[in-house]
DNA sequence: GTTGAAATTTGATTTAAATCAAATTTCAAA
DNA sequence: TTTGAAATTTGATTTAAATCAAATTTCAAC
């Protein structure tokens, strides 16, 4: 269910034949990004693609009136920025690190060279991109047709999945209210009110900014998805 | 500007090396679809990909409560249904012909065989898919952040482009109010009211269901895009 | 630990858009 | 050409969510 709303480019690296994987790893250039540091900006020409080693990155679009819509939040192990390189266009959105992150960079040249010689790589990219397309279609339908309450419940479930850590039983969503509102396509005040209700109904608990989901079953019901 | 909201897979066929193009054409199986005839349905396994020779096709998602969100309207010359084949998933949406249409079908087997042997084809698909991804991201931001009035103005501009015919000076949008509402993410009554206002302001004129744009400049301003 | 700016929450009010209801128009089949 | 069901428009009302405003909390730098 949640896979309808999460990218899965993680498998690209693992399913790539080891020769190509090594090639790719060799041309990766790692760089540390601090929280709130931009990675690339909408409208600029792509210089390469990115691979998130650790941390979290948000991809968003800003409109004329300064309203921000978060398109996606990337988690460790995901590639990003590659669709602009492939479509030979300027970046269609802006990405910034929302946690301290380590990000590998692969230049357009290196990327294209590996791609040219590797049908497995292009096949995996096609597969990944196709899935990402369907994720956006799903998000589109949700944003336009669901109530704020439903959208917030759904986004909490999506985030729970992203903030889950292997071997750790409790999951804490650590994201600003403003980012959460911009994911759900609402404003901070409305978000605060809905979270208040969810807390009152014991669906979630909060500790400062941290959110923990207490009743996933019921949140799924509220999100109105099966 | 409007290219931010329109797919462009038309170039796949024209840019494909002639050998591959002929191969593709050879395995295409043409079929006529009547208005309102379904092509494929969300949740079913993809059996192949489609190429719209003539007519128009809508792609949409229906939610639990029967609310429909139109993801895209395809025009002659576009490929569709290929992302589900590539992601090896069931179709993520439903498509039906909204006009009498002629649609070519290519089986998954034929498609994969050509794809396997043609790096140009996979390269073109990657390019096209990447662009389509950015279109959905743009639509997502519009649906969640813009007013109904802005969304309707934008969709009229998008449709104007789709219904334009070479060498014919007047363009008439011929789409049901319900489809137009479901593109803009609103209800029929609200759509009717906004169209009424646009007519009053001489931005559009209508003749039965047909809509003609009279003042594109001002509609662009209302849509709030540059 | 203290401090203060930024982030979040809570309260009051407005507003855009949905809903419910009914009248009118369209257009394809007879 | 007529006919009637479906589609569209118009009217009245409700409602979900945004906005405006102010109080409170958080948390990082000192």
Coordinates of C-alpha atoms in Angstrom, one line a residue, chain A residues 4 7 42 59 61 63-65 67-72 74 82-89 92-93 111-112 115-116 119 122-123 125-134 136-141 143-146 150-151 182-186 224-226, chain B residues 4 7 42 59 61 63-65 67-72 74 82-89 92-93 111-112 115-116 119 122-123 125-134 136-141 143-146 150-151 182-186 224-226:
Chain A
X4 CA 2.2 3.4 -4.0
X7 CA 10.0 5.6 -4.8
X42 CA 14.7 24.7 -10.2
X59 CA 12.3 18.0 -3.4
X61 CA 8.4 23.4 -6.2
X63 CA 5.1 29.0 -7.0
X64 CA 4.9 32.7 -7.8
X65 CA 3.3 33.5 -4.5
X67 CA 3.8 28.7 -1.7
X68 CA 5.9 25.5 -1.5
X69 CA 4.7 22.1 -2.5
X70 CA 6.9 19.2 -1.4
X71 CA 7.0 16.6 -4.2
X72 CA 9.0 14.0 -2.4
X74 CA 14.3 11.1 -0.3
X82 CA 18.5 12.1 -12.8
X83 CA 15.2 12.8 -14.6
X84 CA 16.4 16.3 -15.5
X85 CA 19.6 14.9 -16.9
X86 CA 17.7 12.3 -19.0
X87 CA 15.1 14.8 -20.3
X88 CA 17.8 17.2 -21.1
X89 CA 16.0 20.0 -19.3
X92 CA 12.2 21.1 -12.6
X93 CA 12.4 21.5 -8.9
X111 CA 26.5 9.1 -16.0
X112 CA 25.8 9.2 -19.7
X115 CA 24.4 4.6 -19.4
X116 CA 25.5 4.3 -23.0
X119 CA 21.6 -1.8 -21.0
X122 CA 19.0 1.9 -18.6
X123 CA 16.6 -0.9 -18.0
X125 CA 16.3 3.4 -14.7
X126 CA 13.3 2.9 -16.9
X127 CA 11.8 0.7 -14.3
X128 CA 12.5 3.1 -11.5
X129 CA 11.3 6.1 -13.4
X130 CA 8.1 4.3 -14.4
X131 CA 7.4 3.6 -10.8
X132 CA 8.1 7.2 -9.8
X133 CA 5.7 8.3 -12.4
X134 CA 2.9 6.2 -10.9
X136 CA 3.3 11.1 -8.6
X137 CA 0.0 10.2 -10.3
X138 CA -1.2 8.7 -7.0
X139 CA -0.1 11.8 -5.0
X140 CA -1.8 14.0 -7.6
X141 CA -5.1 12.2 -7.1
X143 CA -3.9 16.1 -3.3
X144 CA -6.8 17.0 -5.4
X145 CA -9.5 14.7 -4.1
X146 CA -8.9 14.0 -0.4
X150 CA -7.0 12.3 5.0
X151 CA -4.0 13.8 3.4
X182 CA 3.7 21.5 2.6
X183 CA 3.7 17.8 1.9
X184 CA 0.0 17.5 2.7
X185 CA -0.8 20.7 0.7
X186 CA -2.2 22.6 3.6
X224 CA -9.1 6.1 3.4
X225 CA -6.9 3.6 1.6
X226 CA -6.9 -0.1 1.5
Chain B
X4 CA 5.5 22.1 -18.7
X7 CA 3.8 15.1 -22.6
X42 CA -6.4 0.2 -13.1
X59 CA -6.1 8.7 -18.2
X61 CA -7.7 7.4 -11.3
X63 CA -10.9 6.8 -5.6
X64 CA -12.9 4.8 -3.0
X65 CA -15.6 7.4 -3.0
X67 CA -14.2 10.7 -7.3
X68 CA -12.3 10.8 -10.5
X69 CA -9.0 12.6 -11.1
X70 CA -7.9 13.0 -14.7
X71 CA -4.2 12.6 -14.8
X72 CA -3.8 13.3 -18.5
X74 CA -3.6 12.0 -24.7
X82 CA 4.2 1.8 -21.3
X83 CA 5.2 2.9 -17.8
X84 CA 3.3 0.0 -16.3
X85 CA 5.0 -2.5 -18.6
X86 CA 8.4 -1.0 -17.7
X87 CA 7.7 -1.0 -14.0
X88 CA 6.4 -4.5 -14.2
X89 CA 3.3 -3.6 -12.2
X92 CA -1.9 2.3 -12.1
X93 CA -4.8 4.1 -13.8
X111 CA 7.9 -4.2 -27.0
X112 CA 10.5 -5.8 -24.8
X115 CA 13.7 -2.5 -26.4
X116 CA 16.3 -5.1 -25.6
X119 CA 19.6 1.5 -27.1
X122 CA 15.4 2.9 -24.5
X123 CA 17.2 6.3 -24.5
X125 CA 11.8 6.3 -23.6
X126 CA 13.9 7.4 -20.7
X127 CA 13.8 11.0 -22.1
X128 CA 10.1 10.9 -22.6
X129 CA 9.4 9.3 -19.2
X130 CA 11.6 11.9 -17.5
X131 CA 9.6 14.7 -19.1
X132 CA 6.3 13.0 -18.1
X133 CA 7.6 12.8 -14.5
X134 CA 8.2 16.6 -14.5
X136 CA 3.1 15.3 -13.1
X137 CA 5.2 17.2 -10.6
X138 CA 4.0 20.5 -12.1
X139 CA 0.4 19.3 -12.1
X140 CA 0.8 18.2 -8.5
X141 CA 1.9 21.6 -7.4
X143 CA -3.6 21.1 -7.9
X144 CA -2.5 21.6 -4.4
X145 CA -1.6 25.2 -4.4
X146 CA -3.7 27.1 -6.9
X150 CA -6.4 29.5 -11.7
X151 CA -6.6 25.8 -12.3
X182 CA -12.1 16.3 -13.1
X183 CA -9.0 17.7 -14.8
X184 CA -9.1 20.8 -12.7
X185 CA -9.9 18.9 -9.5
X186 CA -13.2 20.6 -8.9
X224 CA -0.7 32.9 -12.8
X225 CA 2.1 31.4 -14.9
X226 CA 4.8 33.1 -16.8

